[in-house]
Amino acid sequence: MAKRSDTQGRLDDAARAGWLYYVAGRTQDEIAAAMSISRQSAQRLVSLAVAERLIKVRLDHPIAACLELGEALKDRFGLVHVEVVPSDPAGSSSTVGIAEAAAAEIERWLRRPDPIVLAIGTGRTLKAAVDQLPPMDCPQHRIVSLTGNIGPDGSAAYYNVIFSMADAIKARHFPMPLPVLCSSAEERDALHMQSIVQSTLKLGATADVTFVGVGELGVEAPLCVDGFLAPDEMTSLMKCGAVGEICGWMFDRDGQLLAEPINDRVASVPIPPRSSGSVIGVALGKRKQAAIHGALTGGLLNGIITDEATAEHLLKL
């Protein structure tokens, strides 16, 4: 039998302690006795289980205030799916809460017995959501990436979600073998003519459900930080009225795609039609409020997963 490494052994112990604490409902003293360790060691193992994300918590009780905000958003923007999670006033994370909620909704779709096409964008929030998914076998489904997986320097894009999803979900996956933004419209058109890209574009257009992030703009926005746009290009776009982006597609405060050359360079699959499927945005926070509002106002989305503070702000606009 292969000998366990010290690291693997400690994670095994942390998983056992976490299970005893969160599932079996044992106290730390009982865990210590069961595992023949000190109470302090039991406490550290339970903390390690949480820190290593071996423990994933879902809240099964609907919170009335969140439900009311969700219904108000549905009525205001004509949405088919809304989930509002509690806000953490002291939290600094832009993914906590909505990542778990998005993971639960993605899992709900993947549990369907009938075949579906699930399209997914990219970004930190969606990657955090996919990291919450349990291992699943669903060979009847097809997963397609809306955005390219190549960075501006030719390397693999770190926050491209489909590769993380492929590790957890046993289904056919269709990556987009392109950058998010091409250097020119001519380059984009030439790349889109490739047969392997054509099949991905066609598949994305048939998505039954789509999950996307909603990106804010600014010199600290991911498109700049990740090197897809120079700061002066970003500033110019904002002067032209851009307030947000979805899969690289730039739009204004009314949710209309910009009639600017930048959108002619976007290699992503066009946002799937809302008339034939659900297009669910996953986003929260002050920096994204204008972008989320524009996307909802213009009908780029017909679903949203967000938090209380963002929902309240959207309803005031």
Short mmCIF file of C-alpha atoms in Angstrom, two decimals:
data_model
loop_
_atom_site.label_atom_id
_atom_site.label_comp_id
_atom_site.label_asym_id
_atom_site.label_seq_id
_atom_site.Cartn_x
_atom_site.Cartn_y
_atom_site.Cartn_z
CA MET A 1 0.00 0.00 0.00
CA ALA A 2 1.33 3.45 -0.91
CA LYS A 3 2.38 5.53 2.05
CA ARG A 4 0.42 8.75 2.56
CA SER A 5 2.36 11.99 2.44
CA ASP A 6 2.32 14.14 5.58
CA THR A 7 0.24 16.78 3.78
CA GLN A 8 -2.31 14.27 2.49
CA GLY A 9 -2.50 12.61 5.88
CA ARG A 10 -3.23 15.91 7.59
CA LEU A 11 -5.93 16.75 5.04
CA ASP A 12 -7.48 13.33 5.60
CA ASP A 13 -7.53 14.01 9.34
CA ALA A 14 -8.99 17.48 8.74
CA ALA A 15 -11.72 16.00 6.54
CA ARG A 16 -12.55 13.42 9.21
CA ALA A 17 -12.64 16.08 11.95
CA GLY A 18 -14.74 18.38 9.76
CA TRP A 19 -17.22 15.60 9.04
CA LEU A 20 -17.51 14.72 12.72
CA TYR A 21 -18.09 18.38 13.64
CA TYR A 22 -20.40 19.61 10.87
CA VAL A 23 -22.21 16.43 9.82
CA ALA A 24 -22.21 14.17 12.85
CA GLY A 25 -22.63 17.11 15.24
CA ARG A 26 -19.85 16.06 17.60
CA THR A 27 -18.23 18.48 20.01
CA GLN A 28 -14.51 19.17 19.82
CA ASP A 29 -13.98 17.12 22.99
CA GLU A 30 -15.78 14.18 21.38
CA ILE A 31 -13.72 14.55 18.19
CA ALA A 32 -10.53 14.59 20.26
CA ALA A 33 -11.56 11.37 22.02
CA ALA A 34 -12.65 9.67 18.79
CA MET A 35 -9.40 10.54 17.00
CA SER A 36 -7.13 10.10 20.04
CA ILE A 37 -5.82 13.65 19.83
CA SER A 38 -5.91 16.71 22.08
CA ARG A 39 -8.83 19.13 22.04
CA GLN A 40 -6.52 21.83 20.63
CA SER A 41 -5.52 19.52 17.77
CA ALA A 42 -9.17 18.78 17.05
CA GLN A 43 -9.92 22.50 16.93
CA ARG A 44 -7.02 23.10 14.54
CA LEU A 45 -8.13 20.24 12.26
CA VAL A 46 -11.69 21.60 12.06
CA SER A 47 -10.28 25.05 11.22
CA LEU A 48 -8.03 23.49 8.56
CA ALA A 49 -11.02 21.74 6.99
CA VAL A 50 -12.70 25.13 6.59
CA ALA A 51 -9.56 26.91 5.37
CA GLU A 52 -8.91 24.23 2.72
CA ARG A 53 -12.56 24.45 1.57
CA LEU A 54 -13.18 20.82 2.49
CA ILE A 55 -16.37 22.05 4.15
CA LYS A 56 -19.02 23.75 2.01
CA VAL A 57 -22.04 25.22 3.75
CA ARG A 58 -25.42 25.93 2.17
CA LEU A 59 -28.24 27.73 3.92
CA ASP A 60 -31.58 25.99 3.45
CA HIS A 61 -33.81 28.60 5.09
CA PRO A 62 -35.10 31.40 2.82
CA ILE A 63 -34.59 34.84 4.33
CA ALA A 64 -37.73 36.96 3.97
CA ALA A 65 -35.92 40.24 3.21
CA CYS A 66 -33.89 38.58 0.44
CA LEU A 67 -37.02 37.00 -1.03
CA GLU A 68 -38.82 40.35 -1.07
CA LEU A 69 -35.90 42.04 -2.81
CA GLY A 70 -35.77 39.21 -5.32
CA GLU A 71 -39.45 39.56 -6.19
CA ALA A 72 -39.07 43.34 -6.54
CA LEU A 73 -36.14 42.86 -8.95
CA LYS A 74 -38.17 40.35 -10.97
CA ASP A 75 -41.04 42.80 -11.31
CA ARG A 76 -38.83 45.81 -12.04
CA PHE A 77 -36.69 44.21 -14.77
CA GLY A 78 -38.91 41.37 -16.02
CA LEU A 79 -36.54 38.62 -14.90
CA VAL A 80 -37.07 34.85 -14.90
CA HIS A 81 -34.58 34.04 -12.15
CA VAL A 82 -33.40 36.09 -9.19
CA GLU A 83 -31.52 35.09 -6.08
CA VAL A 84 -30.50 37.60 -3.44
CA VAL A 85 -28.12 36.51 -0.70
CA PRO A 86 -27.43 38.31 2.60
CA SER A 87 -24.78 41.02 2.55
CA ASP A 88 -21.71 40.89 4.74
CA PRO A 89 -21.14 44.53 5.81
CA ALA A 90 -17.66 43.78 7.12
CA GLY A 91 -16.63 41.47 4.30
CA SER A 92 -14.10 42.39 1.65
CA SER A 93 -14.65 39.44 -0.70
CA SER A 94 -16.50 40.03 -3.96
CA THR A 95 -17.52 36.38 -4.27
CA VAL A 96 -18.61 35.11 -0.85
CA GLY A 97 -22.30 34.26 -0.83
CA ILE A 98 -23.04 34.67 -4.51
CA ALA A 99 -20.42 32.06 -5.48
CA GLU A 100 -22.19 29.51 -3.31
CA ALA A 101 -25.61 30.55 -4.65
CA ALA A 102 -24.39 30.36 -8.25
CA ALA A 103 -22.88 26.93 -7.59
CA ALA A 104 -26.22 25.69 -6.26
CA GLU A 105 -28.06 27.01 -9.34
CA ILE A 106 -25.50 25.52 -11.75
CA GLU A 107 -25.79 22.20 -9.92
CA ARG A 108 -29.59 22.35 -10.17
CA TRP A 109 -29.36 22.63 -13.97
CA LEU A 110 -26.76 19.88 -14.21
CA ARG A 111 -28.96 17.52 -12.19
CA ARG A 112 -31.55 17.55 -14.96
CA PRO A 113 -31.88 14.16 -16.64
CA ASP A 114 -32.64 15.60 -20.08
CA PRO A 115 -29.70 16.93 -22.14
CA ILE A 116 -28.99 20.66 -21.95
CA VAL A 117 -26.39 23.06 -23.30
CA LEU A 118 -24.91 25.12 -20.48
CA ALA A 119 -22.86 28.16 -21.53
CA ILE A 120 -20.49 29.88 -19.16
CA GLY A 121 -18.44 33.06 -19.18
CA THR A 122 -15.27 33.76 -17.28
CA GLY A 123 -13.98 35.67 -14.30
CA ARG A 124 -13.18 35.43 -10.63
CA THR A 125 -16.74 35.08 -9.37
CA LEU A 126 -17.67 32.29 -11.75
CA LYS A 127 -14.44 30.44 -11.00
CA ALA A 128 -15.22 30.70 -7.29
CA ALA A 129 -18.68 29.26 -8.02
CA VAL A 130 -17.33 26.37 -10.09
CA ASP A 131 -14.84 25.58 -7.33
CA GLN A 132 -17.87 24.93 -5.09
CA LEU A 133 -19.38 22.29 -7.39
CA PRO A 134 -19.31 18.67 -6.25
CA PRO A 135 -17.99 15.98 -8.61
CA MET A 136 -20.81 15.05 -10.99
CA ASP A 137 -21.34 12.61 -13.85
CA CYS A 138 -23.64 14.13 -16.46
CA PRO A 139 -22.54 12.89 -19.88
CA GLN A 140 -25.88 13.92 -21.35
CA HIS A 141 -25.02 17.62 -21.10
CA ARG A 142 -22.70 19.87 -23.10
CA ILE A 143 -20.73 22.73 -21.49
CA VAL A 144 -19.56 25.54 -23.77
CA SER A 145 -17.31 28.49 -23.00
CA LEU A 146 -18.49 31.86 -24.29
CA THR A 147 -15.09 33.46 -23.96
CA GLY A 148 -11.62 32.73 -25.22
CA ASN A 149 -9.10 30.93 -23.05
CA ILE A 150 -5.95 32.60 -24.37
CA GLY A 151 -4.34 35.55 -22.60
CA PRO A 152 -2.81 38.53 -24.41
CA ASP A 153 0.66 36.97 -24.17
CA GLY A 154 -0.50 33.62 -25.57
CA SER A 155 -0.72 31.91 -22.17
CA ALA A 156 -3.82 30.20 -20.82
CA ALA A 157 -6.21 32.69 -19.21
CA TYR A 158 -6.16 32.04 -15.46
CA TYR A 159 -9.83 32.76 -14.81
CA ASN A 160 -11.21 30.81 -17.75
CA VAL A 161 -13.83 28.69 -16.04
CA ILE A 162 -14.38 25.78 -18.40
CA PHE A 163 -11.14 24.00 -17.50
CA SER A 164 -11.95 24.17 -13.79
CA MET A 165 -15.42 22.89 -14.58
CA ALA A 166 -14.01 19.99 -16.61
CA ASP A 167 -12.19 18.79 -13.50
CA ALA A 168 -15.46 18.44 -11.58
CA ILE A 169 -18.13 17.78 -14.19
CA LYS A 170 -17.97 14.70 -16.38
CA ALA A 171 -19.69 16.14 -19.45
CA ARG A 172 -18.58 17.14 -22.93
CA HIS A 173 -16.79 20.49 -22.76
CA PHE A 174 -16.28 22.93 -25.61
CA PRO A 175 -13.63 25.61 -24.97
CA MET A 176 -13.23 28.69 -27.14
CA PRO A 177 -9.62 28.48 -28.44
CA LEU A 178 -9.27 32.24 -28.89
CA PRO A 179 -8.31 35.37 -26.93
CA VAL A 180 -11.04 37.45 -25.32
CA LEU A 181 -10.09 40.38 -27.57
CA CYS A 182 -8.38 40.18 -30.96
CA SER A 183 -5.97 42.79 -32.24
CA SER A 184 -8.35 43.81 -35.03
CA ALA A 185 -11.79 43.12 -36.47
CA GLU A 186 -10.14 41.42 -39.43
CA GLU A 187 -8.26 39.03 -37.17
CA ARG A 188 -11.46 38.23 -35.26
CA ASP A 189 -13.35 37.50 -38.49
CA ALA A 190 -10.56 35.26 -39.77
CA LEU A 191 -10.44 33.29 -36.53
CA HIS A 192 -14.22 32.93 -36.45
CA MET A 193 -14.10 31.31 -39.88
CA GLN A 194 -12.17 28.33 -38.52
CA SER A 195 -14.37 25.22 -38.40
CA ILE A 196 -13.50 24.42 -34.78
CA VAL A 197 -14.54 27.93 -33.75
CA GLN A 198 -17.68 27.85 -35.90
CA SER A 199 -18.95 24.80 -34.03
CA THR A 200 -18.44 26.52 -30.67
CA LEU A 201 -20.19 29.70 -31.86
CA LYS A 202 -23.18 27.68 -33.07
CA LEU A 203 -23.36 25.63 -29.89
CA GLY A 204 -23.21 28.74 -27.68
CA ALA A 205 -26.14 30.27 -29.53
CA THR A 206 -28.32 27.29 -28.53
CA ALA A 207 -27.62 27.45 -24.78
CA ASP A 208 -30.51 26.52 -22.50
CA VAL A 209 -28.89 28.38 -19.62
CA THR A 210 -25.95 30.78 -19.48
CA PHE A 211 -23.98 32.00 -16.47
CA VAL A 212 -21.88 35.14 -16.88
CA GLY A 213 -20.03 37.63 -14.77
CA VAL A 214 -20.77 41.34 -15.12
CA GLY A 215 -17.56 43.34 -15.35
CA GLU A 216 -17.01 46.90 -14.19
CA LEU A 217 -14.84 49.29 -16.14
CA GLY A 218 -11.86 51.36 -15.08
CA VAL A 219 -8.10 51.09 -15.03
CA GLU A 220 -8.36 48.57 -12.18
CA ALA A 221 -10.93 46.43 -13.97
CA PRO A 222 -9.95 42.86 -14.91
CA LEU A 223 -9.67 43.66 -18.64
CA CYS A 224 -6.91 46.16 -17.80
CA VAL A 225 -5.31 44.22 -14.97
CA ASP A 226 -5.13 41.09 -17.11
CA GLY A 227 -3.60 43.01 -20.00
CA PHE A 228 -6.40 42.87 -22.57
CA LEU A 229 -6.88 46.66 -22.65
CA ALA A 230 -4.41 49.49 -22.05
CA PRO A 231 -5.46 52.15 -19.49
CA ASP A 232 -5.86 54.80 -22.19
CA GLU A 233 -8.13 52.46 -24.20
CA MET A 234 -10.26 51.89 -21.12
CA THR A 235 -10.50 55.61 -20.41
CA SER A 236 -11.55 56.27 -23.99
CA LEU A 237 -14.29 53.65 -23.81
CA MET A 238 -15.70 55.16 -20.64
CA LYS A 239 -15.75 58.59 -22.27
CA CYS A 240 -17.82 57.02 -25.05
CA GLY A 241 -20.40 55.93 -22.47
CA ALA A 242 -19.35 52.38 -21.62
CA VAL A 243 -20.35 51.30 -18.10
CA GLY A 244 -19.75 47.56 -18.14
CA GLU A 245 -18.89 44.42 -20.07
CA ILE A 246 -20.11 40.86 -20.32
CA CYS A 247 -17.66 38.39 -21.86
CA GLY A 248 -15.82 41.38 -23.33
CA TRP A 249 -18.92 42.92 -24.96
CA MET A 250 -19.04 46.59 -23.95
CA PHE A 251 -22.38 48.24 -23.22
CA ASP A 252 -23.71 51.59 -22.04
CA ARG A 253 -26.00 52.62 -19.16
CA ASP A 254 -29.06 51.50 -21.18
CA GLY A 255 -27.60 48.08 -21.84
CA GLN A 256 -26.94 48.78 -25.50
CA LEU A 257 -23.77 47.35 -27.02
CA LEU A 258 -21.39 50.16 -27.95
CA ALA A 259 -21.11 51.05 -31.63
CA GLU A 260 -17.36 51.28 -31.16
CA PRO A 261 -14.50 49.34 -32.82
CA ILE A 262 -13.79 47.54 -29.54
CA ASN A 263 -16.85 45.29 -29.94
CA ASP A 264 -15.69 44.37 -33.44
CA ARG A 265 -12.60 42.84 -31.81
CA VAL A 266 -14.45 40.70 -29.26
CA ALA A 267 -13.89 37.03 -30.04
CA SER A 268 -16.47 35.77 -27.52
CA VAL A 269 -19.68 34.03 -28.49
CA PRO A 270 -22.46 36.64 -28.67
CA ILE A 271 -24.58 36.70 -25.51
CA PRO A 272 -27.17 33.93 -26.10
CA PRO A 273 -30.77 35.02 -26.82
CA ARG A 274 -32.88 35.54 -23.74
CA SER A 275 -36.00 34.51 -25.65
CA SER A 276 -34.94 30.86 -25.74
CA GLY A 277 -32.96 30.42 -22.53
CA SER A 278 -31.92 31.83 -19.17
CA VAL A 279 -28.97 34.24 -19.09
CA ILE A 280 -28.01 34.68 -15.45
CA GLY A 281 -25.54 37.30 -14.28
CA VAL A 282 -23.52 36.67 -11.11
CA ALA A 283 -22.23 39.90 -9.60
CA LEU A 284 -22.34 42.25 -6.62
CA GLY A 285 -20.67 45.34 -5.19
CA LYS A 286 -20.56 49.12 -5.53
CA ARG A 287 -18.05 49.07 -8.38
CA LYS A 288 -20.39 46.91 -10.46
CA GLN A 289 -23.70 48.62 -9.71
CA ALA A 290 -23.77 50.74 -12.88
CA ALA A 291 -22.79 47.74 -15.01
CA ILE A 292 -25.42 45.46 -13.44
CA HIS A 293 -28.12 48.10 -13.78
CA GLY A 294 -27.26 48.68 -17.44
CA ALA A 295 -27.27 44.95 -18.21
CA LEU A 296 -30.66 44.49 -16.56
CA THR A 297 -32.16 47.63 -18.08
CA GLY A 298 -31.14 46.64 -21.60
CA GLY A 299 -32.25 43.03 -21.24
CA LEU A 300 -28.78 41.58 -21.68
CA LEU A 301 -29.68 39.39 -18.72
CA ASN A 302 -32.95 37.81 -17.65
CA GLY A 303 -31.60 36.53 -14.36
CA ILE A 304 -29.33 37.81 -11.59
CA ILE A 305 -27.63 36.40 -8.51
CA THR A 306 -26.50 39.22 -6.21
CA ASP A 307 -26.59 40.41 -2.61
CA GLU A 308 -28.95 42.56 -0.53
CA ALA A 309 -26.95 45.80 -0.73
CA THR A 310 -26.66 45.62 -4.52
CA ALA A 311 -30.33 44.68 -4.93
CA GLU A 312 -31.43 47.62 -2.78
CA HIS A 313 -29.31 50.01 -4.82
CA LEU A 314 -30.65 48.67 -8.14
CA LEU A 315 -34.22 49.24 -6.98
CA LYS A 316 -33.48 52.87 -6.09
CA LEU A 317 -32.18 53.78 -9.55
#
